[in-house]
Amino acid sequence: MRQRRIGTTDVTVSEVGFGVWTVSTSWWGITDEAFGVRLLQQAYDAGITFFDTADTYGNGLGETILAKALGERRGQITIGTKFGYDFYHNTSRRGHEELPHDWRPDYVRFALEESLKRLQTDRIDLYQLHNPRLDAMQRDDLFATLDALKREGKIRAYGPALGPAIAERQIEEGAAAIEQRHVDVVYIIYNLLEQMLGLGLFELGRRHGTSFLVRVPHASGLLDGTVKPETVFSQDDHRFHRVSTEDRKREWQVNGLKKVQQLEFLWQHTGRSLAQAAIQYILAEPSVASVLPNIYNETLLREYASAPETPALSHDELARVAQLYADNFGLQPASA
């Protein structure tokens, strides 16, 4: 699989990466650690060399499982992990509730050392602020610490993983990170149906030499065929913890599928599946370094890992997508 460079650093990542959250949290129905280890190893065999995790995934499991699966391949893989949520001193958490952040230099160094131990490595390739707010971007001591860790060789690149929920706020946070802190990378949600963050940040990133990582490329199932008109979601479905009512969930589903129908030209008779077209659309943006789909079984792994080998989207296809998005696919404003 082709590699892309992170910013102006010497860190490279595979065009499709593996988000370790699927095999280290309970949100995806994977509770068998041995299966998770095997899936990570199969991803490497399929050409994926970028693995992204966080210290909070499974309270450390997201790092230990990666070491267990690919520790012997450390020299051949790129590791991203995240910090900021203090799960060491805040042990009670309800559902998807956010934990308190701690951006103090002493805590950052402590969290890094703990991650290094769990990952059984001496360096983190991409060290990411986990869902920071604007106040974190304004901390000189935090970024002085990250620069020092870079000089010490303990991290090779850094930047924010933006979230959760409010896109307008994330654009402000991402812009501050790029323009004021000159970060190497920014991690965002972006896909054919949810383009706000990309439209707000890609051009800025290109001007400043900042790369992007992209998650949720399949719009929580709308763009990989797993969400259908008859699909019924449970109240605790991980994809909808941001959506407050059942009516909003249904609106997202119905309107989203109407939009997907209008994108059939991207996969019908093109040599791409729906899911592969969604990945190729994101890879058409030159500032994107890697796309991280939700991989939780072998079938999805094979389809996603082979996406970069399918035909790239043409200029006409990209222009048609841009026009559809600008017109909201002819629908009333909706949540998708």
XYZ file of C-alpha atoms in Angstrom:
336
model
C 0.000 0.000 0.000
C 1.161 3.514 -0.775
C 2.508 5.721 1.992
C 1.961 9.448 2.540
C 4.084 11.840 4.564
C 2.905 13.691 7.667
C 3.459 17.414 7.160
C 7.122 18.282 6.790
C 8.267 15.432 9.059
C 9.823 12.129 8.050
C 6.839 10.185 9.449
C 4.881 8.229 6.843
C 1.539 6.454 7.131
C -0.323 3.984 4.931
C -3.152 5.527 2.921
C -5.582 3.335 4.843
C -4.969 3.043 8.566
C -6.434 0.900 11.335
C -8.291 2.580 14.203
C -7.563 0.347 17.174
C -10.742 1.533 18.931
C -12.734 -1.230 17.216
C -10.751 -3.984 18.934
C -10.143 -2.325 22.300
C -13.517 -0.861 23.287
C -16.826 -2.665 23.707
C -18.646 -0.351 21.281
C -18.153 -2.615 18.267
C -19.177 -5.932 19.753
C -15.620 -7.293 19.852
C -14.899 -8.798 23.261
C -12.481 -11.541 22.217
C -8.962 -10.146 22.581
C -7.482 -13.002 20.559
C -9.741 -12.038 17.642
C -8.611 -8.429 17.953
C -4.957 -9.444 17.912
C -5.534 -11.582 14.839
C -7.377 -8.784 13.009
C -4.519 -6.350 13.673
C -2.023 -8.876 12.325
C -4.163 -9.493 9.246
C -4.298 -5.744 8.663
C -0.521 -5.615 8.608
C -0.434 -8.551 6.202
C -2.888 -6.628 3.970
C -0.474 -3.696 3.720
C -1.739 -1.442 6.523
C 1.192 -0.007 8.469
C -0.483 2.853 10.355
C -2.250 1.970 13.589
C -3.974 4.659 15.621
C -5.047 4.218 19.224
C -5.457 6.206 22.461
C -4.524 5.708 26.079
C -8.200 5.807 27.074
C -9.344 3.053 24.707
C -10.198 0.256 27.088
C -8.240 2.111 29.789
C -4.956 1.117 28.193
C -6.070 -1.960 26.248
C -5.886 -0.052 22.964
C -2.130 0.206 23.480
C -1.375 -3.159 25.045
C -3.271 -5.083 22.353
C -1.281 -3.310 19.648
C 1.976 -4.275 21.338
C 0.773 -7.848 21.684
C -0.242 -8.072 18.029
C 2.586 -6.188 16.317
C 5.334 -5.570 18.851
C 7.744 -7.597 16.779
C 6.923 -5.396 13.772
C 7.633 -2.100 15.542
C 10.194 -1.019 12.955
C 7.727 -1.549 10.120
C 4.663 0.221 11.545
C 3.679 3.777 12.441
C 1.930 4.238 15.781
C -0.413 7.058 16.691
C -1.827 7.431 20.178
C -3.653 10.134 22.107
C -3.451 11.838 25.475
C -5.280 14.408 27.565
C -8.117 12.564 29.250
C -7.139 11.733 32.838
C -8.551 8.257 33.293
C -5.953 7.462 35.953
C -7.613 9.631 38.588
C -11.190 9.618 37.258
C -12.300 6.017 37.286
C -16.080 6.430 37.131
C -17.567 7.060 33.710
C -21.099 6.677 32.411
C -21.439 5.543 28.801
C -19.731 7.949 26.412
C -19.377 10.691 28.996
C -16.202 12.752 28.633
C -13.536 12.524 31.308
C -11.721 15.636 32.596
C -8.737 16.820 30.557
C -5.315 17.496 32.042
C -2.905 19.454 29.860
C -0.281 20.267 32.500
C 3.289 19.468 31.412
C 3.842 17.035 34.290
C 0.712 15.114 33.370
C 1.613 15.042 29.671
C 4.992 13.523 30.471
C 3.419 11.049 32.876
C 0.803 9.991 30.309
C 3.453 9.598 27.616
C 5.632 7.362 29.779
C 2.640 5.164 30.609
C 1.766 4.874 26.917
C 5.345 3.985 26.036
C 5.264 1.195 28.610
C 1.994 -0.229 27.328
C 3.119 0.007 23.700
C 6.518 -1.490 24.599
C 8.332 1.123 22.561
C 10.664 4.064 23.055
C 8.819 6.524 20.797
C 5.383 7.574 19.598
C 5.223 8.464 15.920
C 2.078 10.627 16.140
C 1.161 11.989 19.581
C -2.280 13.556 19.507
C -4.223 15.811 21.861
C -7.471 13.931 22.447
C -10.494 16.164 21.741
C -8.876 19.401 22.975
C -10.786 22.648 23.367
C -9.519 26.084 22.427
C -8.072 26.643 25.891
C -5.614 23.806 25.277
C -4.433 25.474 22.056
C -3.684 28.606 24.068
C -1.350 26.863 26.543
C 2.245 27.783 25.818
C 3.478 25.312 28.440
C 1.705 22.420 26.725
C 3.242 23.077 23.322
C 6.647 23.822 24.821
C 6.458 20.363 26.397
C 5.481 18.727 23.094
C 8.355 20.461 21.319
C 10.734 19.288 24.034
C 9.484 15.701 23.710
C 10.061 15.944 19.973
C 13.647 17.084 20.515
C 14.160 14.240 22.982
C 13.013 11.736 20.364
C 10.099 10.443 22.437
C 7.550 11.689 19.906
C 8.080 12.334 16.196
C 5.045 14.455 15.309
C 2.032 15.901 17.099
C -1.329 17.561 16.620
C -4.961 17.507 17.771
C -7.591 14.846 17.216
C -10.645 17.114 17.046
C -13.981 16.247 18.627
C -16.540 15.569 19.736
C -19.717 16.739 18.053
C -19.746 20.482 17.317
C -18.118 21.094 13.909
C -18.060 24.889 14.124
C -16.075 24.722 17.350
C -13.686 22.152 15.893
C -12.916 24.408 12.924
C -11.874 27.140 15.350
C -9.742 24.702 17.331
C -8.173 23.228 14.209
C -7.396 26.652 12.759
C -5.692 27.701 16.001
C -3.627 24.512 15.997
C -2.523 25.035 12.396
C -1.921 28.789 12.376
C -0.702 29.408 15.919
C 0.918 26.098 16.892
C 2.081 24.889 13.458
C 1.089 21.312 14.248
C 2.150 18.452 12.006
C -1.246 16.793 11.759
C -4.943 17.313 12.514
C -7.404 14.444 12.904
C -10.976 15.117 11.747
C -14.294 13.589 10.702
C -14.818 13.992 6.961
C -16.719 12.060 4.315
C -18.930 12.441 1.246
C -21.881 13.460 3.421
C -20.109 15.372 6.217
C -17.678 17.831 4.693
C -17.808 20.837 7.018
C -14.462 20.255 8.730
C -12.647 19.580 5.484
C -14.108 22.647 3.802
C -13.103 24.705 6.821
C -9.568 23.380 7.284
C -8.058 21.684 4.214
C -7.019 24.855 2.420
C -5.495 26.228 5.608
C -3.620 22.980 6.131
C -2.250 23.030 2.593
C -0.943 26.562 3.076
C 0.843 25.661 6.300
C 2.079 22.190 5.361
C -0.196 20.404 7.844
C -1.498 16.907 7.093
C -4.859 15.427 8.020
C -6.040 12.069 9.273
C -9.686 11.240 8.595
C -12.048 9.085 10.611
C -15.719 8.131 10.000
C -15.133 7.964 6.206
C -18.309 5.905 5.808
C -20.639 8.293 7.650
C -21.358 5.815 10.446
C -22.541 3.123 8.043
C -24.394 5.107 5.379
C -21.474 4.799 2.952
C -20.510 1.176 3.455
C -23.891 -0.486 2.995
C -24.370 -1.477 6.634
C -27.177 1.055 7.195
C -30.298 0.191 5.198
C -33.873 1.540 5.236
C -34.957 -1.293 7.508
C -32.054 -0.950 9.945
C -33.180 -0.403 13.541
C -30.705 1.030 16.046
C -30.556 0.324 19.735
C -30.779 3.226 22.149
C -27.136 2.827 23.154
C -25.749 2.485 19.620
C -22.255 4.028 19.714
C -22.821 5.928 16.468
C -25.666 7.946 17.867
C -24.637 8.992 21.349
C -24.529 12.578 20.043
C -28.108 12.421 18.717
C -30.679 13.369 21.303
C -33.945 11.918 20.001
C -35.248 8.954 18.050
C -36.758 11.363 15.501
C -33.306 12.832 14.801
C -31.847 9.355 14.367
C -34.561 8.475 11.869
C -34.074 11.766 10.012
C -30.343 11.055 9.775
C -31.033 7.591 8.382
C -33.775 8.471 5.873
C -32.179 11.628 4.490
C -28.717 10.097 4.503
C -29.820 7.162 2.365
C -31.522 9.551 -0.072
C -28.191 11.320 -0.483
C -26.314 8.055 -0.969
C -28.663 7.087 -3.811
C -27.554 10.205 -5.690
C -23.917 9.121 -5.413
C -24.381 5.835 -7.237
C -22.302 7.151 -10.155
C -19.230 6.727 -7.918
C -19.475 2.950 -7.741
C -21.743 1.677 -10.489
C -19.589 0.315 -13.340
C -16.458 2.023 -11.962
C -14.489 -0.870 -10.450
C -15.123 0.470 -6.932
C -17.598 -0.582 -4.277
C -19.582 2.025 -2.361
C -17.195 1.762 0.588
C -14.116 1.957 -1.631
C -15.464 5.013 -3.465
C -15.954 6.725 -0.098
C -12.291 6.130 0.756
C -11.043 7.198 -2.678
C -13.029 10.426 -2.385
C -11.107 11.353 0.760
C -7.743 10.302 -0.682
C -8.355 12.724 -3.564
C -7.571 15.530 -1.099
C -3.754 15.967 -1.212
C -3.464 17.127 2.409
C -5.022 13.888 3.693
C -2.342 11.428 4.765
C -4.470 8.484 5.894
C -8.099 7.365 6.095
C -9.139 5.276 9.108
C -12.354 3.321 8.501
C -13.995 1.255 11.213
C -12.571 -2.240 10.736
C -14.215 -4.906 12.861
C -14.219 -8.028 10.698
C -12.116 -9.657 7.994
C -14.521 -8.850 5.151
C -14.397 -5.124 5.842
C -10.631 -5.292 6.260
C -10.148 -6.775 2.789
C -12.521 -4.292 1.150
C -11.060 -1.219 2.817
C -7.398 -2.206 2.482
C -7.823 -2.680 -1.267
C -9.607 0.659 -1.767
C -6.459 2.604 -2.811
C -5.920 0.128 -5.666
C -9.308 0.933 -7.221
C -9.628 3.739 -9.800
C -9.105 7.216 -8.396
C -12.031 9.602 -8.702
C -11.963 11.703 -11.860
C -12.135 15.485 -11.971
C -15.702 15.259 -13.274
C -16.756 12.908 -10.476
C -15.271 15.212 -7.844
C -16.977 18.231 -9.399
C -20.319 16.418 -9.402
C -19.940 15.516 -5.718
C -19.078 19.128 -4.885
C -22.214 20.384 -6.628
C -24.448 17.824 -4.932
C -23.038 18.723 -1.540
C -23.392 22.456 -2.177
C -27.066 21.863 -3.022
C -27.557 19.565 0.030
C -28.430 16.848 -2.484
C -31.693 18.689 -3.166
C -32.969 17.974 0.329
C -33.979 20.207 3.179
C -31.184 20.830 5.726
C -30.657 17.626 7.681
C -28.360 16.099 10.241
C -26.373 13.949 7.800
